[in-house]
Short mmCIF file of C-alpha atoms in Angstrom, two decimals:
data_model
loop_
_atom_site.label_atom_id
_atom_site.label_comp_id
_atom_site.label_asym_id
_atom_site.label_seq_id
_atom_site.Cartn_x
_atom_site.Cartn_y
_atom_site.Cartn_z
CA MET A 14 -144.89 8.98 -80.67
CA ARG A 15 -142.90 5.79 -81.06
CA ASP A 16 -143.74 2.44 -79.48
CA MET A 17 -140.76 1.94 -77.17
CA SER A 18 -141.58 -1.70 -76.61
CA GLN A 19 -141.24 -2.34 -80.34
CA VAL A 20 -138.11 -0.16 -80.60
CA LEU A 21 -136.46 -2.03 -77.73
CA ASP A 22 -137.53 -5.40 -79.12
CA LEU A 23 -135.77 -4.57 -82.41
CA TRP A 24 -132.73 -3.35 -80.45
CA GLY A 25 -132.78 -6.53 -78.34
CA ALA A 26 -132.63 -8.67 -81.45
CA TRP A 27 -129.80 -6.51 -82.78
CA ALA A 28 -127.87 -6.74 -79.50
CA ALA A 29 -128.40 -10.51 -79.28
CA SER A 30 -127.23 -11.16 -82.84
CA ASP A 31 -123.77 -12.54 -83.34
CA ASN A 32 -122.69 -9.71 -85.63
CA SER A 33 -123.77 -6.72 -83.52
CA GLY A 34 -120.41 -6.43 -81.75
CA VAL A 35 -122.14 -5.45 -78.50
CA ASP A 36 -120.74 -7.05 -75.39
CA TRP A 37 -123.86 -7.48 -73.24
CA GLN A 38 -123.63 -10.40 -70.88
CA PRO A 39 -125.50 -13.44 -72.22
CA ILE A 40 -127.20 -13.80 -68.82
CA ALA A 41 -128.25 -10.67 -66.92
CA ALA A 42 -127.48 -10.63 -63.22
CA GLY A 43 -129.72 -12.99 -61.28
CA PHE A 44 -131.51 -14.49 -64.30
CA LYS A 45 -129.39 -17.59 -64.89
CA GLY A 46 -131.48 -20.62 -65.75
CA LEU A 47 -134.44 -18.77 -67.26
CA ILE A 48 -135.36 -19.55 -70.88
CA PRO A 49 -133.75 -17.22 -73.48
CA HIS A 50 -135.04 -16.47 -77.00
CA GLY A 51 -132.60 -18.93 -78.50
CA LYS A 52 -131.48 -18.60 -82.12
CA LYS A 53 -134.85 -17.73 -83.64
CA SER A 54 -134.80 -15.24 -86.46
CA ARG A 55 -135.96 -11.87 -85.13
CA LEU A 56 -136.38 -8.53 -86.84
CA GLN A 57 -133.53 -6.17 -85.96
CA CYS A 58 -132.94 -2.45 -86.06
CA CYS A 59 -130.16 -1.03 -88.22
CA ASP A 60 -126.65 -0.57 -86.82
CA ASP A 61 -126.99 3.22 -86.46
CA GLU A 62 -130.19 2.90 -84.43
CA GLY A 63 -128.76 0.00 -82.43
CA ILE A 64 -125.70 2.01 -81.47
CA LYS A 65 -127.86 4.96 -80.36
CA ILE A 66 -130.11 2.79 -78.23
CA ASP A 67 -127.11 0.93 -76.86
CA ALA A 68 -125.61 4.21 -75.67
CA CYS A 69 -128.89 5.08 -73.95
CA VAL A 70 -129.05 1.67 -72.25
CA ALA A 71 -125.43 2.07 -71.12
CA ARG A 72 -126.38 5.41 -69.54
CA LEU A 73 -129.33 3.71 -67.82
CA LYS A 74 -126.92 1.10 -66.43
CA LYS A 75 -124.88 3.88 -64.85
CA TYR A 76 -127.85 5.32 -62.92
CA LYS A 77 -130.27 2.39 -62.55
CA PRO A 78 -128.42 -0.93 -62.96
CA ASP A 79 -131.40 -3.05 -61.85
CA GLU A 80 -133.66 -1.47 -64.48
CA CYS A 81 -130.96 -1.99 -67.09
CA ASP A 82 -130.70 -5.68 -66.15
CA LEU A 83 -134.46 -5.90 -66.54
CA LEU A 84 -134.32 -4.38 -70.04
CA ILE A 85 -131.55 -6.74 -71.09
CA ALA A 86 -133.24 -9.80 -69.58
CA HIS A 87 -136.55 -9.03 -71.28
CA PHE A 88 -135.57 -7.54 -74.65
CA VAL A 89 -132.17 -9.10 -75.39
CA ILE A 90 -132.42 -12.50 -73.71
CA GLY A 91 -136.20 -12.83 -74.01
CA VAL A 92 -137.18 -13.67 -70.44
CA SER A 93 -140.89 -13.09 -69.81
CA LEU A 94 -141.98 -10.47 -67.29
CA ARG A 95 -143.80 -13.15 -65.32
CA SER A 96 -140.60 -15.22 -65.04
CA ILE A 97 -138.66 -12.17 -63.91
CA ALA A 98 -141.31 -11.38 -61.27
CA LYS A 99 -141.20 -14.97 -60.06
CA LYS A 100 -137.39 -14.89 -59.83
CA ARG A 101 -137.43 -11.59 -57.91
CA LYS A 102 -140.35 -12.77 -55.76
CA CYS A 103 -142.54 -9.77 -56.50
CA SER A 104 -145.68 -9.03 -58.50
CA ASP A 105 -145.92 -8.71 -62.27
CA GLY A 106 -147.13 -5.14 -61.72
CA THR A 107 -143.92 -4.19 -59.92
CA ILE A 108 -141.83 -5.53 -62.80
CA ARG A 109 -144.03 -3.73 -65.36
CA LYS A 110 -143.58 -0.43 -63.49
CA GLU A 111 -139.80 -0.87 -63.42
CA LEU A 112 -139.80 -1.74 -67.12
CA GLN A 113 -141.93 1.33 -67.94
CA ALA A 114 -139.51 3.55 -66.01
CA ALA A 115 -136.53 2.06 -67.85
CA MET A 116 -138.25 2.44 -71.22
CA GLY A 117 -139.14 6.05 -70.41
CA PHE A 118 -135.52 6.79 -69.53
CA VAL A 119 -134.29 5.36 -72.83
CA ASP A 120 -137.05 7.16 -74.76
CA GLY A 121 -136.09 10.47 -73.14
CA LEU A 122 -132.46 10.06 -74.09
CA LEU A 123 -133.40 9.11 -77.66
CA CYS A 124 -135.48 12.30 -77.86
CA MET A 125 -132.46 14.29 -76.71
CA ILE A 126 -130.28 12.66 -79.36
CA SER A 127 -132.80 13.32 -82.13
CA GLU A 128 -132.84 17.00 -81.16
CA GLY A 129 -129.08 17.21 -81.65
CA GLU A 130 -128.12 16.95 -78.00
CA GLY A 131 -125.81 13.95 -78.45
CA TYR A 132 -123.40 15.28 -75.85
CA ILE A 133 -125.69 13.92 -73.12
CA LEU A 134 -124.35 10.42 -73.73
CA ARG A 135 -120.70 11.25 -73.13
#
């Protein structure tokens, strides 16, 4: 079983890099003013893996836009879960549950892709 937090952290670095070609907003909805990762050097996934995960995150955005914004804020921009909870005026636990649900959604879609069911992302 893969560590989705690590997978999404690598994807976040890939999506945030200047050469990824992905057009995620630099500031997720409602998170303006929070501290981003900056230009630190981060390990990235390869382009093939980044494109697969990006497609899964795009599908998440279609069904659960708030959870998608949370993924982007945390893994691409680098906003801490505590800062997100403070901004949304809720507990850290609530944010962690939302993040776990979003990560599970992406993991499920990646499992479908790896089994040859790529049509699910169309």
